[in-house]
Coordinates of N, CA and C in Angstrom, one line a residue:
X227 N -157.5 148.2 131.7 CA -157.3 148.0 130.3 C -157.8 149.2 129.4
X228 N -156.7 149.9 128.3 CA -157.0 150.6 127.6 C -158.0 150.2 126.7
X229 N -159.1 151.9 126.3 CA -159.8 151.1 125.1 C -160.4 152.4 124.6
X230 N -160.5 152.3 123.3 CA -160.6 153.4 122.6 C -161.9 153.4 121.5
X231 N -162.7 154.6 121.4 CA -163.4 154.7 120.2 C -162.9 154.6 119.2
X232 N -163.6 154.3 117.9 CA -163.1 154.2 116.5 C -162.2 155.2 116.4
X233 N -163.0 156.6 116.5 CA -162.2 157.8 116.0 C -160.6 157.7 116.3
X234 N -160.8 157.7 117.8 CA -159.7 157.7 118.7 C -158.5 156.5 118.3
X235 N -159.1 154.9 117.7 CA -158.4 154.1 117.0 C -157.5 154.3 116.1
X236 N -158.1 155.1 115.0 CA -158.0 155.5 113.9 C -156.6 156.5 113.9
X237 N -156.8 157.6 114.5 CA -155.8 158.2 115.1 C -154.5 157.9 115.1
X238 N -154.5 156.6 116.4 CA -153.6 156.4 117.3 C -153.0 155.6 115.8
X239 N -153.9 154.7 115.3 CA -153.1 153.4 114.2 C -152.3 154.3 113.4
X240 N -153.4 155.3 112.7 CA -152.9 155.9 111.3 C -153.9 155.0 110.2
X241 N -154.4 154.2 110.3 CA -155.6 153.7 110.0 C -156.7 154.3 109.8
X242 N -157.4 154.5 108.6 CA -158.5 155.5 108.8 C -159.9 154.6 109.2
X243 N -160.7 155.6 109.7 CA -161.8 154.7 110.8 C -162.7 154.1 109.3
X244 N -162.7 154.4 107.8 CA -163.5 153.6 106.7 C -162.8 152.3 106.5
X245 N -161.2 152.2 106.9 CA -160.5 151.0 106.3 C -160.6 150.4 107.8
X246 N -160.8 150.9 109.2 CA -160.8 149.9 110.1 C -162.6 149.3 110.3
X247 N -163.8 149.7 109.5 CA -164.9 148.8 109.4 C -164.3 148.1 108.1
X248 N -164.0 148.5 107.3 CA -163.7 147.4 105.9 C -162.7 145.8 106.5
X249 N -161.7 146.4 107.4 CA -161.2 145.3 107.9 C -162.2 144.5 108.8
X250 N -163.1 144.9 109.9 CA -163.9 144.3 110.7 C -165.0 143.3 109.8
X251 N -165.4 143.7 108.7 CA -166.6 143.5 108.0 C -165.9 142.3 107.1
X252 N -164.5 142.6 106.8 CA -164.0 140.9 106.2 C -163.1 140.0 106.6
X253 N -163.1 140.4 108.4 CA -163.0 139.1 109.0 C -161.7 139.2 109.6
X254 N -161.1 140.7 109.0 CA -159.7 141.1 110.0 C -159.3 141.5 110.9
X255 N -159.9 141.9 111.7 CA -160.3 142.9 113.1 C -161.1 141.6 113.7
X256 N -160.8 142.0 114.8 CA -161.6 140.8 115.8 C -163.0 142.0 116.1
X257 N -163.9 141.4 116.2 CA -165.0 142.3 116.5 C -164.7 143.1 118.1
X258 N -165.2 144.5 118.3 CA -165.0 145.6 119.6 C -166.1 144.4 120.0
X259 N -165.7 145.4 121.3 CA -166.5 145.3 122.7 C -167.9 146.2 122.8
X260 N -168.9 145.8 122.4 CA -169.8 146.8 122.3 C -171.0 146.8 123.5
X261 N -170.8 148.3 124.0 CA -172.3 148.5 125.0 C -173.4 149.5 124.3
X262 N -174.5 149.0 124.0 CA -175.6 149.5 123.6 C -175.0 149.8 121.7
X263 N -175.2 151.0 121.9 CA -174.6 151.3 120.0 C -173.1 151.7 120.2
X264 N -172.5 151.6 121.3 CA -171.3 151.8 120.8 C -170.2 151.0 120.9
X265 N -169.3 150.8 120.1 CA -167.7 150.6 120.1 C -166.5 150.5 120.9
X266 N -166.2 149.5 121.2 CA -164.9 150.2 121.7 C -163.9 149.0 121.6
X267 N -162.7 149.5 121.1 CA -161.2 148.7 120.6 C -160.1 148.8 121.8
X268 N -159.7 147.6 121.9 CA -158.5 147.4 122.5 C -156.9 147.6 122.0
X269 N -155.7 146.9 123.0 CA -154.4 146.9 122.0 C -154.4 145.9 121.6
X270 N -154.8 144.7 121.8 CA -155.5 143.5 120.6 C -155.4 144.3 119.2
X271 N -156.7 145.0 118.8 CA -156.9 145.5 118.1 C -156.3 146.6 117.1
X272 N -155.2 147.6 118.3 CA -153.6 148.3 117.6 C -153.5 147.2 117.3
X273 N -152.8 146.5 117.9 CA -151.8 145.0 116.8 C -152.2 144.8 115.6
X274 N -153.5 144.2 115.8 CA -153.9 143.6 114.6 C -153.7 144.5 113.4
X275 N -154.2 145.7 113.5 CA -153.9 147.0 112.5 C -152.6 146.9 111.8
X276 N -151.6 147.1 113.0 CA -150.2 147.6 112.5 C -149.7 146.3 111.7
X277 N -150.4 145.0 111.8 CA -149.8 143.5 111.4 C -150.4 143.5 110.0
X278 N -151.6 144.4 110.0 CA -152.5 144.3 108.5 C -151.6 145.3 108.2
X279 N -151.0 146.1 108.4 CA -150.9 147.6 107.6 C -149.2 146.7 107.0
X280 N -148.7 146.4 108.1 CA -147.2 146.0 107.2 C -147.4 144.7 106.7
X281 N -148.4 143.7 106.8 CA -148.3 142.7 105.6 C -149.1 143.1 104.1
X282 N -149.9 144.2 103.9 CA -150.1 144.8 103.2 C -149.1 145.9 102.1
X283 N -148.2 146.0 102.7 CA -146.9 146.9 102.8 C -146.1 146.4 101.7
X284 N -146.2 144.8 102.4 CA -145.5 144.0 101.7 C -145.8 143.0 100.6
X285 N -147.3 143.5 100.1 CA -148.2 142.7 98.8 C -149.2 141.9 99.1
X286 N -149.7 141.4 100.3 CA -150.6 140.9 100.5 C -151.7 141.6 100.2
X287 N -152.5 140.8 99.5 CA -154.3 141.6 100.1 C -154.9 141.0 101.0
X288 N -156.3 142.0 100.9 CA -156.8 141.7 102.2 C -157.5 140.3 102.3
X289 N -157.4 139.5 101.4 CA -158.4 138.1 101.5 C -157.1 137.1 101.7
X290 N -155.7 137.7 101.6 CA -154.9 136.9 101.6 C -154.6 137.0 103.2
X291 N -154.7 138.2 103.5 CA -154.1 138.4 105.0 C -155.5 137.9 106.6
X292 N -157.1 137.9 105.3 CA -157.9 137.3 106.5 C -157.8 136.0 106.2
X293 N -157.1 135.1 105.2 CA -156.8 133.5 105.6 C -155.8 133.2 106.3
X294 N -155.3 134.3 106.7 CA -153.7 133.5 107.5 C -153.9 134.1 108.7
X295 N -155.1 135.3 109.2 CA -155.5 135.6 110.9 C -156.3 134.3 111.2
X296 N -157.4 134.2 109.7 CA -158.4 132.8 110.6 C -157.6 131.3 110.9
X297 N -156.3 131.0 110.2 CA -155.2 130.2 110.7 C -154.9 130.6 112.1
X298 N -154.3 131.7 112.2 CA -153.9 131.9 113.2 C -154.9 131.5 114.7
X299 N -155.9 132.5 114.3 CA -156.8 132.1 115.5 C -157.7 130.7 115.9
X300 N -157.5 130.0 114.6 CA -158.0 128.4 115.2 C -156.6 127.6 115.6
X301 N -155.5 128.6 115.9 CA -154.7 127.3 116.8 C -153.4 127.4 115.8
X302 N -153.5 127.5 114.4 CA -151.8 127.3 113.7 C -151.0 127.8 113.7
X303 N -150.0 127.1 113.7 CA -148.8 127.8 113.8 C -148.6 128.7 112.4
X304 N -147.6 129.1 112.0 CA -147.0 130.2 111.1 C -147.2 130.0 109.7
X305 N -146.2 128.4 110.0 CA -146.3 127.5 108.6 C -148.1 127.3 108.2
X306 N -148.5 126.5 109.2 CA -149.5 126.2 108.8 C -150.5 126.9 108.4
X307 N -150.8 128.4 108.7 CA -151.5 129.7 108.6 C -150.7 129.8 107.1
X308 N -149.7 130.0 106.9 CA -149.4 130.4 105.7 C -149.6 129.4 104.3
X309 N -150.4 128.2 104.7 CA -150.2 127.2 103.9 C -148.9 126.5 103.4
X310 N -148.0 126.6 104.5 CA -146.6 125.9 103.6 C -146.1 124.5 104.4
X311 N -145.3 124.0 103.8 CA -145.1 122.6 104.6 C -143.8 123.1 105.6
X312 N -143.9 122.8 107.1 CA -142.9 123.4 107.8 C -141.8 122.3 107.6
X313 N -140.6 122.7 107.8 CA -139.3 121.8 107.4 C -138.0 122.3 108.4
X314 N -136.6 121.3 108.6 CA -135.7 122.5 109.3 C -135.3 123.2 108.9
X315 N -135.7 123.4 107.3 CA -134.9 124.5 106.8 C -135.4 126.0 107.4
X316 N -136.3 126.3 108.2 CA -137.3 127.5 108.7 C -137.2 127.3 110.2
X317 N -136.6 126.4 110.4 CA -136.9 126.5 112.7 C -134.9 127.2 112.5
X318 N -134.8 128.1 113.5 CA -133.8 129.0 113.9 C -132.4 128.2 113.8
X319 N -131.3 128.4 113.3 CA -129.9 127.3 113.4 C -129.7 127.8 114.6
X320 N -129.8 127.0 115.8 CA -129.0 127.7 117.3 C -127.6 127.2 117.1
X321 N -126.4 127.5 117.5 CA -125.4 127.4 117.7 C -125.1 126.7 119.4
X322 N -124.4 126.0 119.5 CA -124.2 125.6 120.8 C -122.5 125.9 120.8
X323 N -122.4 126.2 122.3 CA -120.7 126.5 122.2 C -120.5 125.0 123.6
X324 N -119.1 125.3 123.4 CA -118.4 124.4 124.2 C -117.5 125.4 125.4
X325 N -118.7 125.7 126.5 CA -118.1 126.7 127.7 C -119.1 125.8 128.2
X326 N -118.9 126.3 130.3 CA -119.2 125.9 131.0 C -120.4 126.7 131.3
X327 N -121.7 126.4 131.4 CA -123.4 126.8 132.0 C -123.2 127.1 132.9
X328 N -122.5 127.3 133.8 CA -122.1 127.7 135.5 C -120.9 128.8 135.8
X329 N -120.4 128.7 134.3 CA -119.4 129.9 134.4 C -120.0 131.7 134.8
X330 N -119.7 132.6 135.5 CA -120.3 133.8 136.2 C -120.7 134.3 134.4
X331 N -120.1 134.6 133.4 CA -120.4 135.5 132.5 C -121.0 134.6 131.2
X332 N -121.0 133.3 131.3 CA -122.5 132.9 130.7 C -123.6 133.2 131.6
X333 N -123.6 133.2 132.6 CA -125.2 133.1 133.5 C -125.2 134.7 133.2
X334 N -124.4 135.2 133.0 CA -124.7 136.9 132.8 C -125.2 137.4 131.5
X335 N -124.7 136.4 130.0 CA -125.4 136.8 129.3 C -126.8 135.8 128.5
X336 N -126.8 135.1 129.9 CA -128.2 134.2 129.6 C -129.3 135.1 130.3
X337 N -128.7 135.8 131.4 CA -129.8 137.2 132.3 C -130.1 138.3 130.7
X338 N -129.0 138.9 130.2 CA -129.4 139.1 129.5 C -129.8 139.1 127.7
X339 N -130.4 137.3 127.7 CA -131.0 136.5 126.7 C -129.7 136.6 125.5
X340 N -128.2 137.0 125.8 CA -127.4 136.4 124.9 C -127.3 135.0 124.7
X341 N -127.4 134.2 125.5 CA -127.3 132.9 126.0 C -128.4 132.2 126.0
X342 N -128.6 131.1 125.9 CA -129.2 130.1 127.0 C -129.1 128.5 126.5
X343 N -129.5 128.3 128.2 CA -129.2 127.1 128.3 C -130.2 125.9 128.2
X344 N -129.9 124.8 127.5 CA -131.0 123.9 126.7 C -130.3 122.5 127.1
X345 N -131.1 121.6 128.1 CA -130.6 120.5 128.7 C -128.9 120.6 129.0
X346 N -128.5 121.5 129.3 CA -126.5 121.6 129.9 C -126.2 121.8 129.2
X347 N -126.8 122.3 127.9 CA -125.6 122.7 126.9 C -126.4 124.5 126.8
X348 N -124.6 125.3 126.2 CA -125.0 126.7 126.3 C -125.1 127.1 124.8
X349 N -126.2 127.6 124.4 CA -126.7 128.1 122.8 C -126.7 129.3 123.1
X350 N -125.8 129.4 121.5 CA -126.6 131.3 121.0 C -127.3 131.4 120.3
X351 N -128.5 131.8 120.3 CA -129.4 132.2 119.1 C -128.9 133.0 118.0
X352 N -128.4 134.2 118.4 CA -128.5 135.0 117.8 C -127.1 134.8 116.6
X353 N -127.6 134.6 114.9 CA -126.8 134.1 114.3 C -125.5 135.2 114.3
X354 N -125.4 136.3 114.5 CA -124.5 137.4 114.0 C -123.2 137.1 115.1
X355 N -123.6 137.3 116.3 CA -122.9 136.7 117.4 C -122.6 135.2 117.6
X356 N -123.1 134.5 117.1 CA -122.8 133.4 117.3 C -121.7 132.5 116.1
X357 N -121.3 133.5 115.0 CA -120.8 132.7 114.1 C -119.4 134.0 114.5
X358 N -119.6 135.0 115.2 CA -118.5 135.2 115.7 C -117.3 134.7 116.8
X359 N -118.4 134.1 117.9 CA -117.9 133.4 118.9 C -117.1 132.0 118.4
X360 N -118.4 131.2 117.5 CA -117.7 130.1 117.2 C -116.5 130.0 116.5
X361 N -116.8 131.2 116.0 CA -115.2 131.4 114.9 C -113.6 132.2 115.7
X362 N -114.1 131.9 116.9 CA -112.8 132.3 118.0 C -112.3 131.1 118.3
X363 N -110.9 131.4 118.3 CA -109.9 130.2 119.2 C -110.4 130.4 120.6
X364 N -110.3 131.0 121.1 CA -110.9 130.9 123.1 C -112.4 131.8 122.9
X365 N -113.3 130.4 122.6 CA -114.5 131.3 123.0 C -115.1 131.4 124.4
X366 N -114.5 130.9 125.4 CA -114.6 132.0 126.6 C -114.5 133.2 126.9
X367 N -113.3 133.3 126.5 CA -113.0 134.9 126.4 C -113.6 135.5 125.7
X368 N -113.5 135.4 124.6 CA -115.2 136.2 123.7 C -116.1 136.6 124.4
X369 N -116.4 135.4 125.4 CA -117.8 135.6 125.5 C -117.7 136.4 126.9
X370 N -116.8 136.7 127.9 CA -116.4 138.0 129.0 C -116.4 139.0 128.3
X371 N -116.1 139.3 127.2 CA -116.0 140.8 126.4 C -117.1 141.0 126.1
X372 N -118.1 140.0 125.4 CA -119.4 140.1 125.0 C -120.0 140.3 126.2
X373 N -119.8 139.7 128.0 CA -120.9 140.2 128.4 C -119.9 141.5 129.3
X374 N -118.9 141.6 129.5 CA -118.6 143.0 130.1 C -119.1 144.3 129.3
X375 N -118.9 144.1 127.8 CA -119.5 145.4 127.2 C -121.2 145.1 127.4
X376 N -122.1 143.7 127.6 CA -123.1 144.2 128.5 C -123.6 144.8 129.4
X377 N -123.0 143.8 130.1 CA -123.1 144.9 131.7 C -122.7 146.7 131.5
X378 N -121.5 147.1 131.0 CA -121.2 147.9 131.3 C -122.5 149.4 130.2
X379 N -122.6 148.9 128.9 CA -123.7 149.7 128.3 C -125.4 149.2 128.7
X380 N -125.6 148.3 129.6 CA -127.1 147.8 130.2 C -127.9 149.3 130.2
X381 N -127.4 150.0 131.4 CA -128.4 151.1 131.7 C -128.0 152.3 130.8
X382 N -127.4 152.4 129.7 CA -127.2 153.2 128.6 C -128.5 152.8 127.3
X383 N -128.4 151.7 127.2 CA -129.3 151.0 126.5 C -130.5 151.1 126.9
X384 N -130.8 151.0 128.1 CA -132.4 151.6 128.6 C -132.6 153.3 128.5
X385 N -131.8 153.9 128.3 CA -132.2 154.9 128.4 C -132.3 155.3 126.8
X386 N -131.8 155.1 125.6 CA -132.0 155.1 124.4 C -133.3 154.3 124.2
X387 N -133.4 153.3 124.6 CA -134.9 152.6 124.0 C -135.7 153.8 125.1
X388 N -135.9 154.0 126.2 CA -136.8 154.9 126.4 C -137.3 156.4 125.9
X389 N -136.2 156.9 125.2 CA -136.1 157.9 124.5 C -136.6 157.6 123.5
X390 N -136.4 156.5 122.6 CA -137.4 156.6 121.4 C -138.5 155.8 121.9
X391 N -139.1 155.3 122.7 CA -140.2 154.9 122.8 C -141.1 156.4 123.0
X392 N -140.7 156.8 123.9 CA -141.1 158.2 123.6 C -140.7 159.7 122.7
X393 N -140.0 159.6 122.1 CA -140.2 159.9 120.7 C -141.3 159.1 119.2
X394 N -141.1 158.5 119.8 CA -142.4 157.2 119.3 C -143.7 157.5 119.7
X395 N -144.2 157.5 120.9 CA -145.3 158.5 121.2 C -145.7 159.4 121.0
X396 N -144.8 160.2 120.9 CA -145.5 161.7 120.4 C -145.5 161.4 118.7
X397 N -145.0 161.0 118.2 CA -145.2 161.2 116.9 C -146.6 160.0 116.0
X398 N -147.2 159.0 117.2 CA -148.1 158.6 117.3 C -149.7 159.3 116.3
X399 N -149.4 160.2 116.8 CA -150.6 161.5 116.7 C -150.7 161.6 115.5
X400 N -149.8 161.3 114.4 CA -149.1 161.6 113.0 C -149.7 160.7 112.2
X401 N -151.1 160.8 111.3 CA -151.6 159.6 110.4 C -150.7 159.5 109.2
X402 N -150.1 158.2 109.1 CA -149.2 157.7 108.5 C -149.4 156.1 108.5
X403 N -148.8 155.6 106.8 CA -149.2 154.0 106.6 C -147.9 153.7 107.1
X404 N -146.4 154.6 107.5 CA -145.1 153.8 107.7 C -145.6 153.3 109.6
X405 N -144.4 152.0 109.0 CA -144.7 151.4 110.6 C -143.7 152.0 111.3
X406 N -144.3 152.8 112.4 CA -143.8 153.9 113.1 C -142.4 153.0 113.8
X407 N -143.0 152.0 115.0 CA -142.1 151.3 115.4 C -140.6 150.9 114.3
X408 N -141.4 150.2 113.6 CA -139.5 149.7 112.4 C -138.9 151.3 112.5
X409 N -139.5 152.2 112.0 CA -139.1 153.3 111.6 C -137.8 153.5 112.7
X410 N -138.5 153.4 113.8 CA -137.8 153.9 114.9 C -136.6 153.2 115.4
X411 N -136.7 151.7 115.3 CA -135.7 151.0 115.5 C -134.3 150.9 114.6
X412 N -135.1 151.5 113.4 CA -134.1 151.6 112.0 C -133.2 152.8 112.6
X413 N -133.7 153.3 112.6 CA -133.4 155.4 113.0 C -132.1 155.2 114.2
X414 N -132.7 154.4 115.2 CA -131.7 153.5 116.5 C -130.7 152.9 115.9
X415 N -130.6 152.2 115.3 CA -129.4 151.3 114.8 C -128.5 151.8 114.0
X416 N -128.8 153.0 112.9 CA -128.0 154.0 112.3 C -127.6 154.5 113.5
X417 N -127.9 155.6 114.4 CA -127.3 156.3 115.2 C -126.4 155.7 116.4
X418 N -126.6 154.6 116.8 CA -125.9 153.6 117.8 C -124.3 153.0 116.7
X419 N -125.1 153.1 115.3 CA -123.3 152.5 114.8 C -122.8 153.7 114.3
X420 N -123.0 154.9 114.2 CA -122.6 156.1 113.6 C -121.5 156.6 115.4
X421 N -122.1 156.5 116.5 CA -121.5 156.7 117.5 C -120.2 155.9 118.0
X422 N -120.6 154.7 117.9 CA -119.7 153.3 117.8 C -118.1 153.5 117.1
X423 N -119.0 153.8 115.6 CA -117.3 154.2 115.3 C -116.9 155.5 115.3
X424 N -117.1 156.5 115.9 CA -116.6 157.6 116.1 C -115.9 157.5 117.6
X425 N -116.7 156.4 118.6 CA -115.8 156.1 119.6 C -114.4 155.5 119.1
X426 N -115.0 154.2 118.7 CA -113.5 153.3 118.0 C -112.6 154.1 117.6
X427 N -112.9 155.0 116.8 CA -111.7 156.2 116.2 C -111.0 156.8 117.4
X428 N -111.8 157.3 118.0 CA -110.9 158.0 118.8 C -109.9 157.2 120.0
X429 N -110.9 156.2 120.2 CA -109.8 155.1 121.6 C -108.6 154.6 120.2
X430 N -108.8 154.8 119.1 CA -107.5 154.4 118.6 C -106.1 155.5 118.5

C-alpha cells in the first residue's frame, strides 16, 4: 500500500499541506495513519482531496461538503447524504431492447459493459446509445455494428487511455486546483471526435 507524507500529499493533490490540516481538523480528511509524531496519507486520502477540491469548484463550502462525507461514512446513500428525498426521477432510465441474451454480439457487448443482462432481459444503460438503438427498425443489426466497431477499436482504445494516464502522471507534479483527471478525459474526447471525422471524410 502506497503512503505518503503531508509534503509529499500535498504535491501529488495540488492541495497545499495548510488546506489539507484545515480539511483534517473539520472533519474532511479521514485522520493519517500515525507512528510516533508522524503522518502518513493513503489513496483514500488522494480521493477524498480531489472530491473536496471539485465539490468546492462547484460552490460548496467546506461545512457543506463535511455534512455530506459524515453521510457518506455512516452508511448513506447519495440522496440521503445530500439531504434530498430520493425519487425515480434520479435512479438511471435503463432502456431494455427486444434481442436475444444469447445472441454472440450481445454477450460481446455485455463483455464490454455496453449491455447487460437483468433477469433475461438485455438493457442499455448508456442513454446516448440506447435511444439510438431503440430508434432503429432492426436493432440487431445496430447492435453487430456497435459491437464490431468494438471489438475491432478495443486494443486502440487501451492504448489512448494509457497514453493519457500517463500523460496524466507526469503532469501530476504540477500544483494546480483543475481536476487533472476531467481535464484529461475532456482533452480525450475532443481529440477522438476531431479524428473520427477526418476518418468519415475521407472513407467518403
Amino acid at each position: 500500500m502506497v503512503e505518503y507524507r503531508l509534503e509529499d500529499l500535498a504535491r501529488i493533490s495540488g492541495v497545499s499541506a495548510r488546506n489539507i490540516r484545515a480539511y483534517r481538523e473539520r472533519g474532511l480528511l479521514d485522520s493519517p495513519r500515525r507512528v510516533g509524531r508522524s503522518a502518513y496519507y493513503g489513496e483514500r486520502h488522494l480521493a477524498q482531496l480531489a472530491a473536496i477540491s471539485q465539490l468546492l469548484a462547484k460552490g460548496f463550502n467546506s461545512a457543506h461538503i463535511a455534512e455530506f462525507f459524515a453521510g457518506l461514512r455512516s452508511g448513506k446513500d447519495l440522496p440521503e447524504a445530500l439531504g434530498i428525498q430520493a425519487s425515480d426521477w434520479c435512479r438511471p432510465n435503463v432502456s431494455t431492447l427486444n434481442v436475444d441474451p444469447a445472441d454472440d454480439d450481445v454477450r460481446t457487448l455485455v463483455k464490454f459493459g455496453l449491455l447487460r443482462i437483468v433477469d433475461g432481459s438485455v438493457q442499455m444503460p448508456d442513454p446516448a446509445l440506447a435511444a439510438l438503438v431503440t430508434g432503429a427498425q432492426d436493432q440487431l443489426r445496430c447492435l453487430r455494428i456497435i459491437a464490431h466497431v468494438a471489438r475491432s477499436t478495443d486494443a486502440a482504445v487501451d492504448r489512448v487511455a494509457e497514453a493519457a494516464v500517463t500523460a496524466l502522471t507526469e503532469t501530476r507534479g504540477v500544483p494546480s486546483d483543475a481536476d487533472l483527471s476531467q481535464l484529461t478525459r475532456a482533452v480525450v474526447s475532443v481529440e477522438v471526435e476531431r479524428a473520427l471525422r477526418k476518418s468519415l471524410a475521407a472513407a467518403d
